[in-house]
mmCIF file of N, CA and C in Angstrom:
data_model
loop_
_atom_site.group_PDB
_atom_site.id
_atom_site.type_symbol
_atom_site.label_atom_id
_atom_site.label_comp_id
_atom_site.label_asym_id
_atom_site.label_seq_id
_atom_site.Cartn_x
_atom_site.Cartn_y
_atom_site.Cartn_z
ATOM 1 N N UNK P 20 28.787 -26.108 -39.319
ATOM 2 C CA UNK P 20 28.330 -26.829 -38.151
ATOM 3 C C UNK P 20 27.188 -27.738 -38.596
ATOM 4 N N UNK P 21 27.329 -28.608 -38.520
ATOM 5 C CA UNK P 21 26.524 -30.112 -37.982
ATOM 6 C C UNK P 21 25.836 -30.580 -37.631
ATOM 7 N N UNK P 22 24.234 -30.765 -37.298
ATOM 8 C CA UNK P 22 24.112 -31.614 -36.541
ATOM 9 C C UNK P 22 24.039 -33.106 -36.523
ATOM 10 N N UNK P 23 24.696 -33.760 -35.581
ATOM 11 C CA UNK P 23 24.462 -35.029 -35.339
ATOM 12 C C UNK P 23 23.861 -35.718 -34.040
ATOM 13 N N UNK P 24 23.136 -35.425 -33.203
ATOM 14 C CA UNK P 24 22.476 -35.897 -32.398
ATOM 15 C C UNK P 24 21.694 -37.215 -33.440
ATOM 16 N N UNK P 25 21.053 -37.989 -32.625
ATOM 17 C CA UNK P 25 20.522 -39.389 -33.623
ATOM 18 C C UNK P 25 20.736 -40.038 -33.935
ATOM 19 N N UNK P 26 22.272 -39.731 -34.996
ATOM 20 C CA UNK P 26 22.631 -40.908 -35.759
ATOM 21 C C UNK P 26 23.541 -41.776 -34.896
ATOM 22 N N UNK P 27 23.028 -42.433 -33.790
ATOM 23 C CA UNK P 27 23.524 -43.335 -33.154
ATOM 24 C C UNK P 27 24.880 -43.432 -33.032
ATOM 25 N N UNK P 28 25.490 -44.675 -33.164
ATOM 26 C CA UNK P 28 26.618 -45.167 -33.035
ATOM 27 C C UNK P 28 27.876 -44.510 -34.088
ATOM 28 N N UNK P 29 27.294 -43.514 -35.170
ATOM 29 C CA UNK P 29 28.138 -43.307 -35.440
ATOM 30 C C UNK P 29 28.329 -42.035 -35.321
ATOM 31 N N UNK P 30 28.043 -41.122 -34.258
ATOM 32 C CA UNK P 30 28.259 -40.245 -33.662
ATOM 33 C C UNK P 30 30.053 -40.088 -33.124
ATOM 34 N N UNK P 31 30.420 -38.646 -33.117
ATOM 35 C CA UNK P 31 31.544 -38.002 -32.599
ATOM 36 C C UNK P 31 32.571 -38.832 -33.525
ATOM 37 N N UNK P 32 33.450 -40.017 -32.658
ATOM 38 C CA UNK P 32 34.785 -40.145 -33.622
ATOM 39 C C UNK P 32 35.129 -41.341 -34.490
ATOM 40 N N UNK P 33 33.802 -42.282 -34.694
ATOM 41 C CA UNK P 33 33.402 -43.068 -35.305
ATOM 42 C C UNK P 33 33.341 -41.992 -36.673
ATOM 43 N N UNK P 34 32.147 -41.261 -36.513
ATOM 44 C CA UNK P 34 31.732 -40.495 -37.754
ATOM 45 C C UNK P 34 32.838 -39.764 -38.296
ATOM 46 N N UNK P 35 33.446 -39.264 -37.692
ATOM 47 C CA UNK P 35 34.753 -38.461 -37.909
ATOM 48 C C UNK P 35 35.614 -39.539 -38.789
ATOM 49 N N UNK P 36 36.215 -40.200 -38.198
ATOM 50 C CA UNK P 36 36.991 -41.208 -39.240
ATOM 51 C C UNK P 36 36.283 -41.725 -40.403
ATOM 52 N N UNK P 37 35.208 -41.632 -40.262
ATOM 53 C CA UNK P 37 34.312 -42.153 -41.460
ATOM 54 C C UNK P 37 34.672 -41.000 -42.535
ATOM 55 N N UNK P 38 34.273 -39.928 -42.014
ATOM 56 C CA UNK P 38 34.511 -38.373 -43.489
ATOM 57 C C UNK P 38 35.725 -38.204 -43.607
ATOM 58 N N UNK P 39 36.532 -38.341 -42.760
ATOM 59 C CA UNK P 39 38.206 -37.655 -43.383
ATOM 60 C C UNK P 39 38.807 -39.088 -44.228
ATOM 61 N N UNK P 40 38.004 -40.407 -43.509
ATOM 62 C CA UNK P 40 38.595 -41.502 -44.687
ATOM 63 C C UNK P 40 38.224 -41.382 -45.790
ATOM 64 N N UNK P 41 36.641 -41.022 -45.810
ATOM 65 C CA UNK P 41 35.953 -41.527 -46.962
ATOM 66 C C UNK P 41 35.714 -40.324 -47.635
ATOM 67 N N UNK P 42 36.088 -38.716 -47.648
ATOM 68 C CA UNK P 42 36.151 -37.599 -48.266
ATOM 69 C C UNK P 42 36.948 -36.897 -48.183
ATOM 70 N N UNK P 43 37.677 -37.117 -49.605
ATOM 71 C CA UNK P 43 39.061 -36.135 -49.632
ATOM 72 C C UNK P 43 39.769 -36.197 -48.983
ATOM 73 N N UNK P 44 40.619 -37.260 -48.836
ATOM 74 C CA UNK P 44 41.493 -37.836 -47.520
ATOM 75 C C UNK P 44 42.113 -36.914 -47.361
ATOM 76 N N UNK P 45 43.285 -36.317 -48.209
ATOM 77 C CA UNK P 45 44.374 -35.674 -47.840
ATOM 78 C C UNK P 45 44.172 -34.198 -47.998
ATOM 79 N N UNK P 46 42.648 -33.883 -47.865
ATOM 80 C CA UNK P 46 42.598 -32.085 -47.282
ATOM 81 C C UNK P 46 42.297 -31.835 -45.742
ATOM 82 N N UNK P 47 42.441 -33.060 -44.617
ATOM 83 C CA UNK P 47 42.069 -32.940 -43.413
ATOM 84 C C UNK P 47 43.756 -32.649 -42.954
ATOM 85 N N UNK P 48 43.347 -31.951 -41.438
ATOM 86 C CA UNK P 48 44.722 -31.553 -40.572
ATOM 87 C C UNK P 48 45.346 -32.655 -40.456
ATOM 88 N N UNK P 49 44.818 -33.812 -39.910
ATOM 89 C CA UNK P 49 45.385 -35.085 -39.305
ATOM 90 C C UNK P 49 46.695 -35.549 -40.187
ATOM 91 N N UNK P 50 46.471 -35.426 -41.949
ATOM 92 C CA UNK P 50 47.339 -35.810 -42.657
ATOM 93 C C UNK P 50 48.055 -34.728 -43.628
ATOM 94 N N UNK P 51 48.310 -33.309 -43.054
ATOM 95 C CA UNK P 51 48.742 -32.110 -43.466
ATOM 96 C C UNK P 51 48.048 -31.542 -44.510
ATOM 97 N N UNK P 52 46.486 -31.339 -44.242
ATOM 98 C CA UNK P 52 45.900 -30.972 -45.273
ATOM 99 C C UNK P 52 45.502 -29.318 -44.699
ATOM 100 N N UNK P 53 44.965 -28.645 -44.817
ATOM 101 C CA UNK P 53 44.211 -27.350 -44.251
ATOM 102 C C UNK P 53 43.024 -27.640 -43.509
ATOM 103 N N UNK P 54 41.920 -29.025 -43.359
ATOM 104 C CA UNK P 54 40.368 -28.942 -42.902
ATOM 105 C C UNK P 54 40.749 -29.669 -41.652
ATOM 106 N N UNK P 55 39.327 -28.883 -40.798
ATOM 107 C CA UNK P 55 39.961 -29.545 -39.439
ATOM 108 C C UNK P 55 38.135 -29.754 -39.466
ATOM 109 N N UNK P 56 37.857 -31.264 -38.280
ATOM 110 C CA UNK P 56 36.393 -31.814 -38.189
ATOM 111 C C UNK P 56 36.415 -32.154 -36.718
ATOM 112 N N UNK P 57 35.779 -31.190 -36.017
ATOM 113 C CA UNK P 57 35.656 -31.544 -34.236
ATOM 114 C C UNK P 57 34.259 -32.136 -34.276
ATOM 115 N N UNK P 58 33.871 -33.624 -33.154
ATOM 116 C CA UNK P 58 32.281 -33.063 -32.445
ATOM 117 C C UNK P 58 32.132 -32.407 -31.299
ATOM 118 N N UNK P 59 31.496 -31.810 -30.954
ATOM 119 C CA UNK P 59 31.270 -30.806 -29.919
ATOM 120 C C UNK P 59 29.648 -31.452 -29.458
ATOM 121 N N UNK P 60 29.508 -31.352 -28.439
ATOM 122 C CA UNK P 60 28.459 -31.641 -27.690
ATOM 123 C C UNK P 60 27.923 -30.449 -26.656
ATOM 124 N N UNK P 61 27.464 -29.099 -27.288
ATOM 125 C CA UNK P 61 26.823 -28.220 -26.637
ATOM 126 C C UNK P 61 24.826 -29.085 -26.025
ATOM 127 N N UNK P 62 24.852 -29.529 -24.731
ATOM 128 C CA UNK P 62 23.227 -29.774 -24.568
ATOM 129 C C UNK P 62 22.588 -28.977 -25.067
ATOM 130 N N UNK P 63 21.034 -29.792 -25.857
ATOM 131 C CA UNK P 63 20.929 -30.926 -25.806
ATOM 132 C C UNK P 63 21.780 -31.447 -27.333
ATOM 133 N N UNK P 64 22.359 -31.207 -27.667
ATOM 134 C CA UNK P 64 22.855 -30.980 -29.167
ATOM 135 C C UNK P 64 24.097 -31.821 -28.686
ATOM 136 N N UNK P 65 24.243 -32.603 -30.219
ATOM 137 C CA UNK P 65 25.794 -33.001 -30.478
ATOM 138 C C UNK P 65 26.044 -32.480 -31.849
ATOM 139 N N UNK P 66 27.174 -31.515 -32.414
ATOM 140 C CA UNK P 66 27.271 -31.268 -33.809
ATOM 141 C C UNK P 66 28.647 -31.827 -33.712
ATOM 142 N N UNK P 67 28.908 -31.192 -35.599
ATOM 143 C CA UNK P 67 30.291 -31.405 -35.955
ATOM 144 C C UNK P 67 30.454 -30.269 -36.313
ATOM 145 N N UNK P 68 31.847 -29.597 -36.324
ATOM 146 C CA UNK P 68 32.333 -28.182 -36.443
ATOM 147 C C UNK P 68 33.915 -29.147 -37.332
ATOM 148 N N UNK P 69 33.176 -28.186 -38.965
ATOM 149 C CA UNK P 69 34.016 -28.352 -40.207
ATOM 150 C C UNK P 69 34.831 -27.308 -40.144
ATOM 151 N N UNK P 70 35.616 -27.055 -40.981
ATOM 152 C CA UNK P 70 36.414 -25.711 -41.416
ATOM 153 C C UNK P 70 37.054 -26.560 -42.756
ATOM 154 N N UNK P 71 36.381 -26.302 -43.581
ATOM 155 C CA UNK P 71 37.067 -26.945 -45.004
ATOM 156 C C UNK P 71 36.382 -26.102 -46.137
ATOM 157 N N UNK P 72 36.493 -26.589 -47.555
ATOM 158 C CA UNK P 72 36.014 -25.883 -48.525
ATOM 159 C C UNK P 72 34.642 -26.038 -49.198
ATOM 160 N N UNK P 73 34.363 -25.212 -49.451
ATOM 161 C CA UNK P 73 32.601 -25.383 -50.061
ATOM 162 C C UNK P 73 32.549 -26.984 -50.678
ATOM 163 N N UNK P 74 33.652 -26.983 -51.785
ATOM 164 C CA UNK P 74 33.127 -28.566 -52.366
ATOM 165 C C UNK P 74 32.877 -29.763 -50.698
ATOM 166 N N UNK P 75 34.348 -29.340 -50.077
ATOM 167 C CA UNK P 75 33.734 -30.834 -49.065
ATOM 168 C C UNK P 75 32.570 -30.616 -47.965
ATOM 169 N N UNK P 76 32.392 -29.374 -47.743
ATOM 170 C CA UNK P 76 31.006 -29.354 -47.176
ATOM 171 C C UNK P 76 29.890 -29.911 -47.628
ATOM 172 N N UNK P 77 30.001 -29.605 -49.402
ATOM 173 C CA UNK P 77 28.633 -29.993 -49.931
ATOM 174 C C UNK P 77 28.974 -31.774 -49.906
ATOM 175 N N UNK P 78 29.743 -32.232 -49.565
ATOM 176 C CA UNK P 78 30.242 -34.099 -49.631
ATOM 177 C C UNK P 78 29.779 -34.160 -48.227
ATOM 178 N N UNK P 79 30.045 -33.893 -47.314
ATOM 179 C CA UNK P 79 29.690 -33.917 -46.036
ATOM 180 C C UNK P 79 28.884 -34.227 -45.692
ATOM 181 N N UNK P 80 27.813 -32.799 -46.003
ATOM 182 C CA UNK P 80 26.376 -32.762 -45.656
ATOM 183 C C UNK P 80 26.001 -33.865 -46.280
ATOM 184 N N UNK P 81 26.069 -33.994 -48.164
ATOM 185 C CA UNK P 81 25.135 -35.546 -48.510
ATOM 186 C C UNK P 81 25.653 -36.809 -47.468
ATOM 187 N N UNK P 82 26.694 -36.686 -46.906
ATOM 188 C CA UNK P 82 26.825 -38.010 -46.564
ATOM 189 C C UNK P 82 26.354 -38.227 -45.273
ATOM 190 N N UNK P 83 26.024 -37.092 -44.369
ATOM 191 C CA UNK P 83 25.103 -36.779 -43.141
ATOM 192 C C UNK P 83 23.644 -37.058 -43.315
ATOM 193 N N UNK P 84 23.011 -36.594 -44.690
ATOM 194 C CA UNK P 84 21.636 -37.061 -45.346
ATOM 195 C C UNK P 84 21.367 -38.177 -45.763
ATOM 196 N N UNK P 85 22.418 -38.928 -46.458
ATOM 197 C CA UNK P 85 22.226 -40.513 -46.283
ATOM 198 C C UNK P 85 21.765 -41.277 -44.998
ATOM 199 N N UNK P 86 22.623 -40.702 -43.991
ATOM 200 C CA UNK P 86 23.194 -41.782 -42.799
ATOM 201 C C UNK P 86 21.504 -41.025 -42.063
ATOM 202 N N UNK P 87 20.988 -40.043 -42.268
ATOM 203 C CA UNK P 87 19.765 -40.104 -41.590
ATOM 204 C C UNK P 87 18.780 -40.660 -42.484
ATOM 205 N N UNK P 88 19.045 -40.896 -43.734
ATOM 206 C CA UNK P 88 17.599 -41.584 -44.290
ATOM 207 C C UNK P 88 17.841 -43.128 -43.929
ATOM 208 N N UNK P 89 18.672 -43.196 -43.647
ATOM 209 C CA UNK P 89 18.549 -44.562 -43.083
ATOM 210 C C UNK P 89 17.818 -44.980 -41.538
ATOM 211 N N UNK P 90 17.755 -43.873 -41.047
ATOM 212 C CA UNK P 90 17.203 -43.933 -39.486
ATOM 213 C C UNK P 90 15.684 -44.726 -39.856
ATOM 214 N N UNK P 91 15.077 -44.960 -38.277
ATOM 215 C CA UNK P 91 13.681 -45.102 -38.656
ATOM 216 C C UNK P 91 13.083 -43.704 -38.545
ATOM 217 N N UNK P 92 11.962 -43.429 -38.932
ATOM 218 C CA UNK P 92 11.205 -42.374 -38.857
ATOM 219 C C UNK P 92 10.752 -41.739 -37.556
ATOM 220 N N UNK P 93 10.764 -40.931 -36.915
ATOM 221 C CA UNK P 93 10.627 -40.334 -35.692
ATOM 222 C C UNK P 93 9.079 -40.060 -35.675
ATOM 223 N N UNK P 94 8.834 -39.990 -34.231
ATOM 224 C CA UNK P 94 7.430 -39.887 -34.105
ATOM 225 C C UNK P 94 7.353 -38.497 -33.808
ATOM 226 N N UNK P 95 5.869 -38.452 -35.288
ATOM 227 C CA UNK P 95 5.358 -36.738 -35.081
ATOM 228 C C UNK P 95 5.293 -35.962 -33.668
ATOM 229 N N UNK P 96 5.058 -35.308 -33.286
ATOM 230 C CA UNK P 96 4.862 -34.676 -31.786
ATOM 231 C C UNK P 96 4.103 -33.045 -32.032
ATOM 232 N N UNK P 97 3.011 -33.020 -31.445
ATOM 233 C CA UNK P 97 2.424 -32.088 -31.445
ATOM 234 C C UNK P 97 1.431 -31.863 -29.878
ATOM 235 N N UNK P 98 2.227 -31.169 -29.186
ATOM 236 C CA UNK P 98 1.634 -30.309 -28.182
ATOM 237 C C UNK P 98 -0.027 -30.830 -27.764
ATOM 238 N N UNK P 99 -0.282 -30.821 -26.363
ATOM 239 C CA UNK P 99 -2.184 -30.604 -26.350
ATOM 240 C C UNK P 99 -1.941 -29.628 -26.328
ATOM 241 N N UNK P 100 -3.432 -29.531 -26.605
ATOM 242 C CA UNK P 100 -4.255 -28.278 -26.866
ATOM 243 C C UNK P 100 -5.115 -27.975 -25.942
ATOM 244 N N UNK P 101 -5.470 -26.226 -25.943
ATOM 245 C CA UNK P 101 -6.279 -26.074 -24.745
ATOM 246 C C UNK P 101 -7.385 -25.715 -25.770
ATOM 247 N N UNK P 102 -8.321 -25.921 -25.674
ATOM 248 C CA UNK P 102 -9.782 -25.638 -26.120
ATOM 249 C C UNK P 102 -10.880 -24.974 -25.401
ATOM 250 N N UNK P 103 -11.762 -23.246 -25.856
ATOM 251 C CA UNK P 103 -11.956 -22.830 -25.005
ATOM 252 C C UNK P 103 -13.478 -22.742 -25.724
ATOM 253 N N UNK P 104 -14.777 -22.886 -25.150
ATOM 254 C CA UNK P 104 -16.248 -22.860 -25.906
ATOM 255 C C UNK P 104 -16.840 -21.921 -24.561
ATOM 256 N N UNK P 105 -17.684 -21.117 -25.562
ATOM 257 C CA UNK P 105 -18.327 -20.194 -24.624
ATOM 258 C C UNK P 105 -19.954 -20.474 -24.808
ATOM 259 N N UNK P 106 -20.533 -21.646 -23.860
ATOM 260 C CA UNK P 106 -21.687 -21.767 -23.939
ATOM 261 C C UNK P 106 -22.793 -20.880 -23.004
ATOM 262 N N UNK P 107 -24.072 -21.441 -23.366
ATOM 263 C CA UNK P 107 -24.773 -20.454 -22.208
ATOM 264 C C UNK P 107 -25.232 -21.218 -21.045
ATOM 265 N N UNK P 108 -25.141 -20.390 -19.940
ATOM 266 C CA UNK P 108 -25.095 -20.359 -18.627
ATOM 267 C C UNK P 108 -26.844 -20.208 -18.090
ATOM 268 N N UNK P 109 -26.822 -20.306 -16.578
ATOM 269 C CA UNK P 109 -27.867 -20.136 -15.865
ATOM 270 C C UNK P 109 -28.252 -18.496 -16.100
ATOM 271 N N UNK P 110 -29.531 -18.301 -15.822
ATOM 272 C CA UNK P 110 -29.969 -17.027 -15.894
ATOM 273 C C UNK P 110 -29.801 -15.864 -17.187
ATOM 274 N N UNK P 111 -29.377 -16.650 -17.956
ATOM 275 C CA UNK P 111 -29.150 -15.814 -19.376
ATOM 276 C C UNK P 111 -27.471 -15.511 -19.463
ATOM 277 N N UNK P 112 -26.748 -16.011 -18.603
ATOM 278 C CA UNK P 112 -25.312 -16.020 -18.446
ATOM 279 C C UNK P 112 -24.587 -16.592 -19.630
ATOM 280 N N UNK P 113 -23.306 -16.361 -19.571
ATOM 281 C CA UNK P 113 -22.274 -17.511 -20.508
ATOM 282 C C UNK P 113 -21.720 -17.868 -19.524
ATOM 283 N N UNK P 114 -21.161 -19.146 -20.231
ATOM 284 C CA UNK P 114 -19.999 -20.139 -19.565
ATOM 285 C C UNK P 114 -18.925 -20.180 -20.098
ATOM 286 N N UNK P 115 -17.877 -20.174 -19.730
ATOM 287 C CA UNK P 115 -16.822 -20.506 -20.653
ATOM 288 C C UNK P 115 -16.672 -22.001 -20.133
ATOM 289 N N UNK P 116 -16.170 -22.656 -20.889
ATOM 290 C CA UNK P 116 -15.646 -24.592 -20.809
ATOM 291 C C UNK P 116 -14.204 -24.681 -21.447
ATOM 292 N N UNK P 117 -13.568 -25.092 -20.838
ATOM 293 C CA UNK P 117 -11.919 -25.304 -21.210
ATOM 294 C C UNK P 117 -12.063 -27.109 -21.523
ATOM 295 N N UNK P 118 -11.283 -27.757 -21.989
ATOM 296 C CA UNK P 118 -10.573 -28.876 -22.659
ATOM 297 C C UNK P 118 -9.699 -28.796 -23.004
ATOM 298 N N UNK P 119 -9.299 -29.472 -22.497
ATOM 299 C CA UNK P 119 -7.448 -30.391 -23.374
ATOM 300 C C UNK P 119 -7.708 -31.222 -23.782
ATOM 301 N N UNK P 120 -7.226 -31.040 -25.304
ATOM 302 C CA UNK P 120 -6.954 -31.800 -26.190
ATOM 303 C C UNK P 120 -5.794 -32.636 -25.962
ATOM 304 N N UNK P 121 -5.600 -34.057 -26.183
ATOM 305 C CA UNK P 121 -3.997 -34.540 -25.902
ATOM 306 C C UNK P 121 -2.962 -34.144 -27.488
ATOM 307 N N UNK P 122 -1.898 -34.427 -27.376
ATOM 308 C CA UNK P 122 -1.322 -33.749 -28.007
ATOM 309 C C UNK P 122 -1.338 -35.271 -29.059
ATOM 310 N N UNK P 123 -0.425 -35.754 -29.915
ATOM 311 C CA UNK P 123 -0.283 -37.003 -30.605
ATOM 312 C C UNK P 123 1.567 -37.309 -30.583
ATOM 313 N N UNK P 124 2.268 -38.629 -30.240
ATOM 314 C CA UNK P 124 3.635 -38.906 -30.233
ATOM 315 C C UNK P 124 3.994 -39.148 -28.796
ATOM 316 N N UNK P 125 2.913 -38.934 -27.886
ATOM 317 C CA UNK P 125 4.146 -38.674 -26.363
ATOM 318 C C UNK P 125 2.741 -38.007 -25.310
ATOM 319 N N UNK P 126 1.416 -38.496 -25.670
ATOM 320 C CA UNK P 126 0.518 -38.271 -24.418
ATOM 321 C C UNK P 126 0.541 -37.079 -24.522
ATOM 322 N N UNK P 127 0.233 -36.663 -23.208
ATOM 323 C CA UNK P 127 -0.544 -35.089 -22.515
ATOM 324 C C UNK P 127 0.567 -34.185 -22.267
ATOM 325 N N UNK P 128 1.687 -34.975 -22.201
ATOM 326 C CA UNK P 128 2.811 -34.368 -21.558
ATOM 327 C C UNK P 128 3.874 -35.057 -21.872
#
């Protein structure tokens, strides 16, 4: 299994014709071979579901790692933060003080 969410346009049966043309043509079902290549779109996910042999998996995957180094780079994303300081208070008391931090990629939220 696969994932391909991302790689744009050549998602589901674009990409599909791309690997059974361009790897090991004649071990896919389509042309009486034994490997069969579905995409499946379980949310939020789109994969591909192989059933072939170790060598064309390992062809596969590099050719899935190409087609994402070509993407642009995705923006980091990291959560705010809650920030908690325990200063001192009236009468010999503490305070606690909360802050949010914003997160970085996508604001507060």
């Amino acid at each position: 299994v696969y994932p391909i969410a991302g790689l744009g346009e050549d998602q589901g049966v674009k990409l599909i014709q791309r690997i059974t043309e361009s790897i090991r043509p004649t071990t896919w079902e389509e042309v009486g071979g034994p490997g069969t290549i579905s995409a499946v779109s379980p949310d939020p996910l789109k994969v591909l579901v192989v059933l072939q042999t170790p060598d064309v998996h390992r062809e596969v995957g590099d050719l899935l790692d190409k087609l994402r180094e070509k993407l642009p780079p995705r923006p980091v994303y990291s959560p705010p933060k809650l920030k908690q300081t325990i200063e001192p208070g009236r009468a010999g008391g503490m305070k606690l003080k909360q802050t949010i931090e914003p997160g970085r990629g996508g604001g507060m939220f």
